[in-house]
Amino acid sequence: MPLQIILNLVIAIMWMFLSETYTFVSFLSGYIIGALLLFMLRRFIPDAFYLGRVWKIIKLVFLFIKELLISNLDIVRWVYKPRKDYKPGIFALPTELKSNWEITMLTSLISLTPGTLSVAVSDDNNTIYIHAMDLDDNDTAIEAIKTTFEKAIMEVTR
């Protein structure tokens, strides 16, 4: 992947020199031309096309924003409820993530989402203990995190 980024930047800079305009617009147009060339020649380059990973990162950011908004609305609804009938609890999330970076990303996304907090990670990095403000069913909470954050992180890193 770094080879593709370097090639794309070289093409963008060459485009600026050839067009003899040293502006951001010229660099951006050269960068887009370079990305299109790399996309068309991707079968000759051994790595996967790097802009695909960028798209997956953007999807992860939008997923986090969506979950952040939904959980903020849930918190506001719980605060203004006349009866406080929510059930806080701690559950264990078995994770398929292996690297420290992946686990750190998942625990950060969980902790940044209102209503949940990563309490601890097991010594073997296979389980994350999470405190939830309203925990009806452990399996539902585990499935919700696995199908959203964990899946998106695996798409970005693998």
PDB file of C-alpha atoms in Angstrom:
ATOM      1  CA  MET A   1       0.000   0.000   0.000  1.00  0.00           C
ATOM      2  CA  PRO A   2       2.729   2.616   0.703  1.00  0.00           C
ATOM      3  CA  LEU A   3       4.113   2.009  -2.805  1.00  0.00           C
ATOM      4  CA  GLN A   4       0.770   3.022  -4.329  1.00  0.00           C
ATOM      5  CA  ILE A   5       0.584   6.184  -2.247  1.00  0.00           C
ATOM      6  CA  ILE A   6       4.114   7.166  -3.244  1.00  0.00           C
ATOM      7  CA  LEU A   7       3.391   6.457  -6.921  1.00  0.00           C
ATOM      8  CA  ASN A   8       0.209   8.511  -6.754  1.00  0.00           C
ATOM      9  CA  LEU A   9       2.026  11.459  -5.156  1.00  0.00           C
ATOM     10  CA  VAL A  10       4.828  11.249  -7.749  1.00  0.00           C
ATOM     11  CA  ILE A  11       2.260  11.302 -10.559  1.00  0.00           C
ATOM     12  CA  ALA A  12       0.536  14.310  -8.971  1.00  0.00           C
ATOM     13  CA  ILE A  13       3.816  16.212  -8.644  1.00  0.00           C
ATOM     14  CA  MET A  14       4.827  15.305 -12.201  1.00  0.00           C
ATOM     15  CA  TRP A  15       1.452  16.578 -13.386  1.00  0.00           C
ATOM     16  CA  MET A  16       2.110  19.895 -11.647  1.00  0.00           C
ATOM     17  CA  PHE A  17       5.538  20.198 -13.284  1.00  0.00           C
ATOM     18  CA  LEU A  18       4.240  19.274 -16.742  1.00  0.00           C
ATOM     19  CA  SER A  19       1.320  21.691 -16.563  1.00  0.00           C
ATOM     20  CA  GLU A  20       3.593  24.379 -15.047  1.00  0.00           C
ATOM     21  CA  THR A  21       0.966  25.416 -12.510  1.00  0.00           C
ATOM     22  CA  TYR A  22       1.891  24.998  -8.874  1.00  0.00           C
ATOM     23  CA  THR A  23      -1.504  25.310  -7.231  1.00  0.00           C
ATOM     24  CA  PHE A  24      -3.575  23.033  -5.054  1.00  0.00           C
ATOM     25  CA  VAL A  25      -6.070  22.509  -7.886  1.00  0.00           C
ATOM     26  CA  SER A  26      -3.267  21.339 -10.175  1.00  0.00           C
ATOM     27  CA  PHE A  27      -1.976  18.961  -7.494  1.00  0.00           C
ATOM     28  CA  LEU A  28      -5.493  17.627  -6.852  1.00  0.00           C
ATOM     29  CA  SER A  29      -6.163  17.026 -10.536  1.00  0.00           C
ATOM     30  CA  GLY A  30      -2.817  15.228 -10.836  1.00  0.00           C
ATOM     31  CA  TYR A  31      -3.642  13.168  -7.773  1.00  0.00           C
ATOM     32  CA  ILE A  32      -6.995  12.137  -9.272  1.00  0.00           C
ATOM     33  CA  ILE A  33      -5.329  11.250 -12.578  1.00  0.00           C
ATOM     34  CA  GLY A  34      -2.742   9.208 -10.659  1.00  0.00           C
ATOM     35  CA  ALA A  35      -5.444   7.399  -8.707  1.00  0.00           C
ATOM     36  CA  LEU A  36      -7.275   6.554 -11.931  1.00  0.00           C
ATOM     37  CA  LEU A  37      -4.042   5.265 -13.507  1.00  0.00           C
ATOM     38  CA  LEU A  38      -3.303   3.108 -10.463  1.00  0.00           C
ATOM     39  CA  PHE A  39      -6.859   1.796 -10.510  1.00  0.00           C
ATOM     40  CA  MET A  40      -6.606   0.852 -14.194  1.00  0.00           C
ATOM     41  CA  LEU A  41      -3.195  -0.800 -13.664  1.00  0.00           C
ATOM     42  CA  ARG A  42      -4.077  -2.476 -10.354  1.00  0.00           C
ATOM     43  CA  ARG A  43      -3.622  -6.008 -11.684  1.00  0.00           C
ATOM     44  CA  PHE A  44       0.087  -5.270 -12.241  1.00  0.00           C
ATOM     45  CA  ILE A  45       0.569  -4.007  -8.678  1.00  0.00           C
ATOM     46  CA  PRO A  46       0.562  -6.814  -6.064  1.00  0.00           C
ATOM     47  CA  ASP A  47      -1.217  -4.912  -3.265  1.00  0.00           C
ATOM     48  CA  ALA A  48      -4.908  -4.096  -3.099  1.00  0.00           C
ATOM     49  CA  PHE A  49      -5.954  -0.667  -4.378  1.00  0.00           C
ATOM     50  CA  TYR A  50      -5.357   1.671  -1.436  1.00  0.00           C
ATOM     51  CA  LEU A  51      -8.339   3.968  -1.978  1.00  0.00           C
ATOM     52  CA  GLY A  52     -10.592   1.002  -1.157  1.00  0.00           C
ATOM     53  CA  ARG A  53      -9.222   1.079   2.377  1.00  0.00           C
ATOM     54  CA  VAL A  54      -9.752   4.837   2.539  1.00  0.00           C
ATOM     55  CA  TRP A  55     -13.407   4.267   1.632  1.00  0.00           C
ATOM     56  CA  LYS A  56     -13.703   1.692   4.438  1.00  0.00           C
ATOM     57  CA  ILE A  57     -12.203   4.179   6.917  1.00  0.00           C
ATOM     58  CA  ILE A  58     -14.762   6.779   5.839  1.00  0.00           C
ATOM     59  CA  LYS A  59     -17.537   4.208   6.335  1.00  0.00           C
ATOM     60  CA  LEU A  60     -16.208   3.481   9.858  1.00  0.00           C
ATOM     61  CA  VAL A  61     -16.250   7.192  10.707  1.00  0.00           C
ATOM     62  CA  PHE A  62     -19.841   7.555   9.492  1.00  0.00           C
ATOM     63  CA  LEU A  63     -20.846   4.412  11.409  1.00  0.00           C
ATOM     64  CA  PHE A  64     -19.387   5.909  14.578  1.00  0.00           C
ATOM     65  CA  ILE A  65     -21.210   9.209  13.992  1.00  0.00           C
ATOM     66  CA  LYS A  66     -24.489   7.323  13.473  1.00  0.00           C
ATOM     67  CA  GLU A  67     -24.006   5.259  16.651  1.00  0.00           C
ATOM     68  CA  LEU A  68     -22.975   8.397  18.550  1.00  0.00           C
ATOM     69  CA  LEU A  69     -26.163  10.218  17.558  1.00  0.00           C
ATOM     70  CA  ILE A  70     -28.402   7.248  18.366  1.00  0.00           C
ATOM     71  CA  SER A  71     -26.803   6.707  21.769  1.00  0.00           C
ATOM     72  CA  ASN A  72     -26.996  10.426  22.587  1.00  0.00           C
ATOM     73  CA  LEU A  73     -30.723  10.351  21.875  1.00  0.00           C
ATOM     74  CA  ASP A  74     -31.064   7.268  24.095  1.00  0.00           C
ATOM     75  CA  ILE A  75     -29.240   9.034  26.944  1.00  0.00           C
ATOM     76  CA  VAL A  76     -31.457  12.112  26.634  1.00  0.00           C
ATOM     77  CA  ARG A  77     -34.529   9.878  26.676  1.00  0.00           C
ATOM     78  CA  TRP A  78     -33.299   8.060  29.813  1.00  0.00           C
ATOM     79  CA  VAL A  79     -32.465  11.311  31.615  1.00  0.00           C
ATOM     80  CA  TYR A  80     -35.892  12.832  31.015  1.00  0.00           C
ATOM     81  CA  LYS A  81     -37.839   9.666  31.831  1.00  0.00           C
ATOM     82  CA  PRO A  82     -39.987  10.062  34.956  1.00  0.00           C
ATOM     83  CA  ARG A  83     -39.152   6.516  36.100  1.00  0.00           C
ATOM     84  CA  LYS A  84     -35.572   5.407  36.084  1.00  0.00           C
ATOM     85  CA  ASP A  85     -36.126   1.796  35.030  1.00  0.00           C
ATOM     86  CA  TYR A  86     -32.930   1.169  33.105  1.00  0.00           C
ATOM     87  CA  LYS A  87     -30.756  -1.780  34.063  1.00  0.00           C
ATOM     88  CA  PRO A  88     -26.991  -1.104  34.131  1.00  0.00           C
ATOM     89  CA  GLY A  89     -24.663  -4.062  33.847  1.00  0.00           C
ATOM     90  CA  ILE A  90     -21.311  -5.420  32.757  1.00  0.00           C
ATOM     91  CA  PHE A  91     -20.983  -8.026  30.032  1.00  0.00           C
ATOM     92  CA  ALA A  92     -18.095  -9.864  28.402  1.00  0.00           C
ATOM     93  CA  LEU A  93     -17.610  -9.328  24.679  1.00  0.00           C
ATOM     94  CA  PRO A  94     -15.628 -12.103  22.992  1.00  0.00           C
ATOM     95  CA  THR A  95     -13.690 -10.507  20.161  1.00  0.00           C
ATOM     96  CA  GLU A  96     -12.100 -11.790  16.968  1.00  0.00           C
ATOM     97  CA  LEU A  97      -9.707  -8.839  16.811  1.00  0.00           C
ATOM     98  CA  LYS A  98      -6.075  -9.811  17.297  1.00  0.00           C
ATOM     99  CA  SER A  99      -3.736  -6.828  17.121  1.00  0.00           C
ATOM    100  CA  ASN A 100      -3.376  -4.270  19.883  1.00  0.00           C
ATOM    101  CA  TRP A 101      -4.323  -1.513  17.446  1.00  0.00           C
ATOM    102  CA  GLU A 102      -7.629  -3.199  16.544  1.00  0.00           C
ATOM    103  CA  ILE A 103      -8.533  -3.813  20.179  1.00  0.00           C
ATOM    104  CA  THR A 104      -7.606  -0.257  21.146  1.00  0.00           C
ATOM    105  CA  MET A 105      -9.766   1.096  18.320  1.00  0.00           C
ATOM    106  CA  LEU A 106     -12.746  -1.011  19.408  1.00  0.00           C
ATOM    107  CA  THR A 107     -12.443  -0.104  23.084  1.00  0.00           C
ATOM    108  CA  SER A 108     -12.087   3.578  22.189  1.00  0.00           C
ATOM    109  CA  LEU A 109     -15.170   3.545  19.971  1.00  0.00           C
ATOM    110  CA  ILE A 110     -17.148   1.770  22.704  1.00  0.00           C
ATOM    111  CA  SER A 111     -15.992   4.201  25.397  1.00  0.00           C
ATOM    112  CA  LEU A 112     -16.664   7.261  23.235  1.00  0.00           C
ATOM    113  CA  THR A 113     -20.240   6.143  22.631  1.00  0.00           C
ATOM    114  CA  PRO A 114     -22.470   7.443  25.457  1.00  0.00           C
ATOM    115  CA  GLY A 115     -24.020   4.737  27.595  1.00  0.00           C
ATOM    116  CA  THR A 116     -21.140   2.264  27.243  1.00  0.00           C
ATOM    117  CA  LEU A 117     -17.675   2.066  28.703  1.00  0.00           C
ATOM    118  CA  SER A 118     -14.855  -0.418  28.158  1.00  0.00           C
ATOM    119  CA  VAL A 119     -13.855  -1.547  31.634  1.00  0.00           C
ATOM    120  CA  ALA A 120     -11.065  -4.046  30.955  1.00  0.00           C
ATOM    121  CA  VAL A 121      -9.459  -6.298  28.376  1.00  0.00           C
ATOM    122  CA  SER A 122      -8.562  -9.860  29.304  1.00  0.00           C
ATOM    123  CA  ASP A 123      -4.905 -10.882  29.470  1.00  0.00           C
ATOM    124  CA  ASP A 124      -5.203 -12.987  26.303  1.00  0.00           C
ATOM    125  CA  ASN A 125      -6.940 -10.097  24.414  1.00  0.00           C
ATOM    126  CA  ASN A 126      -9.905 -12.320  23.532  1.00  0.00           C
ATOM    127  CA  THR A 127     -12.499 -10.682  25.805  1.00  0.00           C
ATOM    128  CA  ILE A 128     -13.455  -7.077  26.457  1.00  0.00           C
ATOM    129  CA  TYR A 129     -15.512  -6.263  29.546  1.00  0.00           C
ATOM    130  CA  ILE A 130     -18.030  -3.508  28.887  1.00  0.00           C
ATOM    131  CA  HIS A 131     -20.313  -1.548  31.212  1.00  0.00           C
ATOM    132  CA  ALA A 132     -23.638  -0.621  29.636  1.00  0.00           C
ATOM    133  CA  MET A 133     -26.096   1.845  31.081  1.00  0.00           C
ATOM    134  CA  ASP A 134     -29.148  -0.139  29.963  1.00  0.00           C
ATOM    135  CA  LEU A 135     -28.504  -3.854  29.466  1.00  0.00           C
ATOM    136  CA  ASP A 136     -31.587  -5.928  28.696  1.00  0.00           C
ATOM    137  CA  ASP A 137     -29.875  -8.902  27.077  1.00  0.00           C
ATOM    138  CA  ASN A 138     -26.169  -9.735  26.899  1.00  0.00           C
ATOM    139  CA  ASP A 139     -26.475 -11.537  23.565  1.00  0.00           C
ATOM    140  CA  THR A 140     -28.216  -8.582  21.902  1.00  0.00           C
ATOM    141  CA  ALA A 141     -25.531  -6.170  23.110  1.00  0.00           C
ATOM    142  CA  ILE A 142     -22.736  -8.506  21.975  1.00  0.00           C
ATOM    143  CA  GLU A 143     -24.324  -8.978  18.551  1.00  0.00           C
ATOM    144  CA  ALA A 144     -24.860  -5.223  18.142  1.00  0.00           C
ATOM    145  CA  ILE A 145     -21.171  -4.459  18.749  1.00  0.00           C
ATOM    146  CA  LYS A 146     -19.936  -7.385  16.647  1.00  0.00           C
ATOM    147  CA  THR A 147     -22.073  -6.444  13.617  1.00  0.00           C
ATOM    148  CA  THR A 148     -21.188  -2.757  13.749  1.00  0.00           C
ATOM    149  CA  PHE A 149     -17.857  -1.695  15.217  1.00  0.00           C
ATOM    150  CA  GLU A 150     -15.965  -4.993  15.183  1.00  0.00           C
ATOM    151  CA  LYS A 151     -16.987  -5.812  11.620  1.00  0.00           C
ATOM    152  CA  ALA A 152     -16.059  -2.306  10.379  1.00  0.00           C
ATOM    153  CA  ILE A 153     -12.662  -2.423  12.133  1.00  0.00           C
ATOM    154  CA  MET A 154     -11.896  -5.803  10.567  1.00  0.00           C
ATOM    155  CA  GLU A 155     -12.792  -4.413   7.128  1.00  0.00           C
ATOM    156  CA  VAL A 156     -10.366  -1.529   7.640  1.00  0.00           C
ATOM    157  CA  THR A 157      -7.449  -3.524   9.007  1.00  0.00           C
ATOM    158  CA  ARG A 158      -7.637  -6.764   7.022  1.00  0.00           C
TER     159      ARG A 158
END
